[in-house]
PDB file of C-alpha atoms and ligand atoms in Angstrom:
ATOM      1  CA  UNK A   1      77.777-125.625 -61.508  1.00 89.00           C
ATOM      2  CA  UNK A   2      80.426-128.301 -62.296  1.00 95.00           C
ATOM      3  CA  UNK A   3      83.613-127.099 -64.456  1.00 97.00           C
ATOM      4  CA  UNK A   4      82.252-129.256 -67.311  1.00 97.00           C
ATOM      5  CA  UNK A   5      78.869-127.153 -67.594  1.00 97.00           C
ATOM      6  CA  UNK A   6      80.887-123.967 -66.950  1.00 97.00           C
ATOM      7  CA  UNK A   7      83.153-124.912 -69.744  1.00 97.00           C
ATOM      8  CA  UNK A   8      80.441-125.419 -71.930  1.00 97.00           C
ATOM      9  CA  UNK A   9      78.790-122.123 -71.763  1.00 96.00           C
ATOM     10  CA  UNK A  10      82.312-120.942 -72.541  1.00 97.00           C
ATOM     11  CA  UNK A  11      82.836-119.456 -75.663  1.00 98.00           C
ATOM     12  CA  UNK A  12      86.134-120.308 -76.038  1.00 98.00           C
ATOM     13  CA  UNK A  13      87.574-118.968 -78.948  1.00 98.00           C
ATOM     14  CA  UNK A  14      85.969-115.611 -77.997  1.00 98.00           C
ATOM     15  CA  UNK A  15      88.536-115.364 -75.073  1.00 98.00           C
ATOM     16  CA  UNK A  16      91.661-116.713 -77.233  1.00 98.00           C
ATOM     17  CA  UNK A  17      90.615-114.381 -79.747  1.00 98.00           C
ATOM     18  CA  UNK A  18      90.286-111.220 -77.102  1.00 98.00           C
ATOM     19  CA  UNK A  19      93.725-111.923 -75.525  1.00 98.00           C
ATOM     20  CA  UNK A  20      95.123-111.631 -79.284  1.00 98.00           C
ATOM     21  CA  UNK A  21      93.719-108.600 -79.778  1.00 98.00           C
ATOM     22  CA  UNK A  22      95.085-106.888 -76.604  1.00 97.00           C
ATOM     23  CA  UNK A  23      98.597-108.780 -76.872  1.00 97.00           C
ATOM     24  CA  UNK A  24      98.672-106.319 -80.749  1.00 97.00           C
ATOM     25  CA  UNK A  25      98.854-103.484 -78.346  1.00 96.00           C
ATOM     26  CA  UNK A  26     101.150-104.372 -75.522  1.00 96.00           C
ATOM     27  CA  UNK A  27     104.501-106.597 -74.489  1.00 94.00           C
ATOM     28  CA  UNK A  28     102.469-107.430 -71.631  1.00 95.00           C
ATOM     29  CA  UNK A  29     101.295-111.769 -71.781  1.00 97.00           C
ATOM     30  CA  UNK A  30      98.158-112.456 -70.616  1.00 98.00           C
ATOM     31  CA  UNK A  31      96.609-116.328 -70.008  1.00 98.00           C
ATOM     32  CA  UNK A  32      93.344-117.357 -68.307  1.00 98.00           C
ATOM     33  CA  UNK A  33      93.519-120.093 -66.222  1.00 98.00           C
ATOM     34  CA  UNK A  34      90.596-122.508 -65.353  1.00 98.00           C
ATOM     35  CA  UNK A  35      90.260-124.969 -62.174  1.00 98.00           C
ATOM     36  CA  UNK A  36      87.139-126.402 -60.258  1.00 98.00           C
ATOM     37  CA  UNK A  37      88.313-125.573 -56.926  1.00 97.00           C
ATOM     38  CA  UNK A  38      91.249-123.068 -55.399  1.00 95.00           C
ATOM     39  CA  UNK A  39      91.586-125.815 -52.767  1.00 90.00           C
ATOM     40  CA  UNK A  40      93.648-123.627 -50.408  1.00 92.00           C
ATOM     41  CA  UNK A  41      94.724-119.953 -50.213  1.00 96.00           C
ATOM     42  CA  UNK A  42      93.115-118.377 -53.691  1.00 95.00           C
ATOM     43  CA  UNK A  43      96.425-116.400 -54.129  1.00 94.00           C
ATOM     44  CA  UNK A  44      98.777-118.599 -52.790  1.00 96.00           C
ATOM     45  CA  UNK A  45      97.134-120.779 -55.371  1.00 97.00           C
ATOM     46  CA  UNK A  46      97.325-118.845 -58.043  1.00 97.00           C
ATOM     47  CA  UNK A  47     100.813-118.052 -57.586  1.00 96.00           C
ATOM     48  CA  UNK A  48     101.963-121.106 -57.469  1.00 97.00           C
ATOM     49  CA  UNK A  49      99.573-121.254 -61.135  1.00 98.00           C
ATOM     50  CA  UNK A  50     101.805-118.823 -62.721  1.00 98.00           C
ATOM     51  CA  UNK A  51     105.089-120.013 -61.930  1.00 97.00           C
ATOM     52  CA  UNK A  52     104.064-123.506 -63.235  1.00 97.00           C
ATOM     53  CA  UNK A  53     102.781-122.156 -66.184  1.00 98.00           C
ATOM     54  CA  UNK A  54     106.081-120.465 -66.782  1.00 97.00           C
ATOM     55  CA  UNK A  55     104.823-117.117 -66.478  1.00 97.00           C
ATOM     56  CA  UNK A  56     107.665-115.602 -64.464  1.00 97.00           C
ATOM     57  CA  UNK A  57     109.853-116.590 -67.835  1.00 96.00           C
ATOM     58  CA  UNK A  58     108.690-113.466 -70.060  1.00 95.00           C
ATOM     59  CA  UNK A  59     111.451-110.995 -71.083  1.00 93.00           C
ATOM     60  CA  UNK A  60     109.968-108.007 -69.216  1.00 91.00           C
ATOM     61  CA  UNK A  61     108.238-110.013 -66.765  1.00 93.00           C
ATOM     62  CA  UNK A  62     104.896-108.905 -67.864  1.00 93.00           C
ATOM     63  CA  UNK A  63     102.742-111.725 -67.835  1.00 96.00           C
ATOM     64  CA  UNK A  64      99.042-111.399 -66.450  1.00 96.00           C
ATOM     65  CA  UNK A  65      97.298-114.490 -65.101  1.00 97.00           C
ATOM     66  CA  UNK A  66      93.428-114.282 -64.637  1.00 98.00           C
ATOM     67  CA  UNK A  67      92.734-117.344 -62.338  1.00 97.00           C
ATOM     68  CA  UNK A  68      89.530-118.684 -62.094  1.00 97.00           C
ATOM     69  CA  UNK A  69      88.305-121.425 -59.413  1.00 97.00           C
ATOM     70  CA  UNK A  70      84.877-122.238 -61.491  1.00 96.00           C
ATOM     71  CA  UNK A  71      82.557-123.908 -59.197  1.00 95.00           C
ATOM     72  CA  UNK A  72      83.580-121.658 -56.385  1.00 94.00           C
ATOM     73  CA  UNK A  73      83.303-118.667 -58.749  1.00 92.00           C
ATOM     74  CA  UNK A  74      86.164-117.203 -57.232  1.00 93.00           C
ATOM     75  CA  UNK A  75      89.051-115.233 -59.652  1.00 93.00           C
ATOM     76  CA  UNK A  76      92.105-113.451 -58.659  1.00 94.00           C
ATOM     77  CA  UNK A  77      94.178-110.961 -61.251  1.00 94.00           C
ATOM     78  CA  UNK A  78      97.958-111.906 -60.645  1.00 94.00           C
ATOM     79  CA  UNK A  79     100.442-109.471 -62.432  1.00 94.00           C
ATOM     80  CA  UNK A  80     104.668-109.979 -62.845  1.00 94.00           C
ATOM     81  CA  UNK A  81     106.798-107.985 -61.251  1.00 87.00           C
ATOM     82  CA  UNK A  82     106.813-105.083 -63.553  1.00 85.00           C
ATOM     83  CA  UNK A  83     103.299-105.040 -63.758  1.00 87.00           C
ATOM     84  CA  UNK A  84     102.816-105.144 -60.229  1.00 82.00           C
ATOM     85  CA  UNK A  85     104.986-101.780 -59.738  1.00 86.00           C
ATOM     86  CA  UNK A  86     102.824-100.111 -62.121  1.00 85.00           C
ATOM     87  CA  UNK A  87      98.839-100.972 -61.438  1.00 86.00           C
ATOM     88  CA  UNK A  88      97.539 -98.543 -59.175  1.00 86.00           C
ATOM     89  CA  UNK A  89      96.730-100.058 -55.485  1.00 84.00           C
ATOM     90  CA  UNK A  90      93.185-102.311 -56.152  1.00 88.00           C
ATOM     91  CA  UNK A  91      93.661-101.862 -59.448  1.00 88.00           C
ATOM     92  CA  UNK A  92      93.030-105.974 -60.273  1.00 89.00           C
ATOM     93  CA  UNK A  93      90.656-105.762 -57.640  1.00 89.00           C
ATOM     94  CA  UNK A  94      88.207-103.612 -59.594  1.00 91.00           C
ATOM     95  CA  UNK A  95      88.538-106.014 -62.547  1.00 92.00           C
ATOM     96  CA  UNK A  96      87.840-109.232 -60.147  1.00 91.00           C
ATOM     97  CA  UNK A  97      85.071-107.335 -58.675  1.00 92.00           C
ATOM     98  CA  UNK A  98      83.262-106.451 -62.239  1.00 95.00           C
ATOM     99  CA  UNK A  99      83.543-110.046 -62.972  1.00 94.00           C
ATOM    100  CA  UNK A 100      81.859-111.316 -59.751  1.00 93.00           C
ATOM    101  CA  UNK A 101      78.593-109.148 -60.745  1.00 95.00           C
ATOM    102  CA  UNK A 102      79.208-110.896 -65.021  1.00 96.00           C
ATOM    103  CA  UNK A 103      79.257-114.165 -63.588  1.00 95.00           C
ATOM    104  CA  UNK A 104      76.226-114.180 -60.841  1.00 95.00           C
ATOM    105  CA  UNK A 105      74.433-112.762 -64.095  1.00 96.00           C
ATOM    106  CA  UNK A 106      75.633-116.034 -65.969  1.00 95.00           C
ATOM    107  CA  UNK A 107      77.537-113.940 -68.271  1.00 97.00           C
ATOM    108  CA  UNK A 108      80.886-115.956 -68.098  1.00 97.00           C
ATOM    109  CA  UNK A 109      82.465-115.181 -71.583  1.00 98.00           C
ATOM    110  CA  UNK A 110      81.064-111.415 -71.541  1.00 98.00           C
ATOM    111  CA  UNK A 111      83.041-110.924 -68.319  1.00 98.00           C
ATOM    112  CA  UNK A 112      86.301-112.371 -69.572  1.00 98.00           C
ATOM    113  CA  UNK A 113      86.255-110.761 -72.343  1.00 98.00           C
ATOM    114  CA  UNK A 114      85.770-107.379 -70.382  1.00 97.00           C
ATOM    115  CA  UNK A 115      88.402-108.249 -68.020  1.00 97.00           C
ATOM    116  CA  UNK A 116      91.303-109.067 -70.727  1.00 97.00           C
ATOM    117  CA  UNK A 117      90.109-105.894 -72.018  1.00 97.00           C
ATOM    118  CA  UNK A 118      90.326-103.893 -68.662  1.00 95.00           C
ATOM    119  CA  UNK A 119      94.084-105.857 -68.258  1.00 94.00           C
ATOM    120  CA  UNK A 120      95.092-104.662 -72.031  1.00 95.00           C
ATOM    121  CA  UNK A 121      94.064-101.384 -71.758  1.00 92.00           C
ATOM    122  CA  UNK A 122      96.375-100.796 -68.556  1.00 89.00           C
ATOM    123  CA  UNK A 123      99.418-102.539 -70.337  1.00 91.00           C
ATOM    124  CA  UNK A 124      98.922-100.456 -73.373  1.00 93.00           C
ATOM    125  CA  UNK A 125      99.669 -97.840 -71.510  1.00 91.00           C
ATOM    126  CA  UNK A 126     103.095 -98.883 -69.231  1.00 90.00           C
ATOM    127  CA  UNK A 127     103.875-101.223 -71.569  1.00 93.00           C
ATOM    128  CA  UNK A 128     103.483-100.679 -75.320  1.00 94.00           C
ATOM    129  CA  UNK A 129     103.801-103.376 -77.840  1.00 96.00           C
ATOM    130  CA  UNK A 130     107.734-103.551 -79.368  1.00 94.00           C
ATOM    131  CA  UNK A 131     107.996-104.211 -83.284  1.00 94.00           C
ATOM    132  CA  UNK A 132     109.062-107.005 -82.992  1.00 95.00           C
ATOM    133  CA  UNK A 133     106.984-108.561 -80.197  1.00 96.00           C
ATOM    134  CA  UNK A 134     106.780-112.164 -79.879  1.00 96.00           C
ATOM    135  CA  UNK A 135     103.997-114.636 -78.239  1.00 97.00           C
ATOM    136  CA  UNK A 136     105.970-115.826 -75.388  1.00 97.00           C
ATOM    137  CA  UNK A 137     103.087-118.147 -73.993  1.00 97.00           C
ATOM    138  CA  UNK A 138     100.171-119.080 -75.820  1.00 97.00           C
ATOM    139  CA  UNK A 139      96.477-117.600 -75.985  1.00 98.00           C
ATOM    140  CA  UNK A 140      94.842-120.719 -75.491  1.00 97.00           C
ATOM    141  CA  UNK A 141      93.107-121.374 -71.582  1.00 98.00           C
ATOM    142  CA  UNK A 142      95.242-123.220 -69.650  1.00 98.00           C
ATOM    143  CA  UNK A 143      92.482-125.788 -68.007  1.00 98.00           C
ATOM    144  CA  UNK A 144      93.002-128.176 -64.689  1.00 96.00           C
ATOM    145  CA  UNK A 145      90.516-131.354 -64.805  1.00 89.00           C
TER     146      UNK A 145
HETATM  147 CA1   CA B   1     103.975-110.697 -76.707  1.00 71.52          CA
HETATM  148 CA1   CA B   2     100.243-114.574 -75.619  1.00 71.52          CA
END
């Protein structure tokens, strides 16, 4: 499948709307990222993915990056610093993994919905939403043609 047809069976708004609704309960800043290919080291990739998207820039480094590399159907969960210090090891693993099975069932939006959810309900946790919480980056995906 070509990123165009994946995009399409995206429900969009359902994912914007699900990253909302775990931001209410954390400090933690999560954005899902959308690319045909990795073309090169998945996490090397996506690493480079989250400092250009100026995710290293939050206050309490907490930003959350779920990459996805659509026609290879390949994902990687990045956390910041902080986040990283508190996920226990495999942690984003388990979420990637979960997704693998949503997608080869076709269920694309299902899955990342469920993994924004997984990601919230961690950061709820170490990192609980401050009164007066802003949106440091937006909810929107962050797509690459
Ligand atoms: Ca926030
Ligand atoms: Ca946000």
């Amino acid at each position: 499948m070509n990123q165009k047809e994946f995009l399409a069976k995206l429900d969009q708004p359902r994912i914007v709307d699900a990253i909302a609704e775990a931001e209410l309960q954390t400090s933690g800043e999560i954005r899902v990222h959308v690319q045909p290919k990795a073309g090169g080291d998945l996490r090397t990739v996506a690493e480079r993915t989250f400092e250009r998207l100026g995710m290293t820039k939050t206050a309490l480094r907490t930003g959350v990056l779920l990459f996805i590399a659509c026609e290879e159907q390949r994902f990687v969960i990045l956390g910041d610093q902080h986040i990283d210090e508190s996920v226990p090891a495999g942690f984003w693993d388990e979420i990637a993994a979960k997704l693998t099975v949503r997608f080869k069932n076709g269920e694309f939006t299902d899955g990342i919905v469920e993994a924004i959810r997984a990601a919230g309900d961690h950061l709820r946790e170490f990192f609980p939403r401050a009164s007066d919480d802003v949106d440091e980056l937006p909810n929107d995906l962050s797509i690459d043609a």
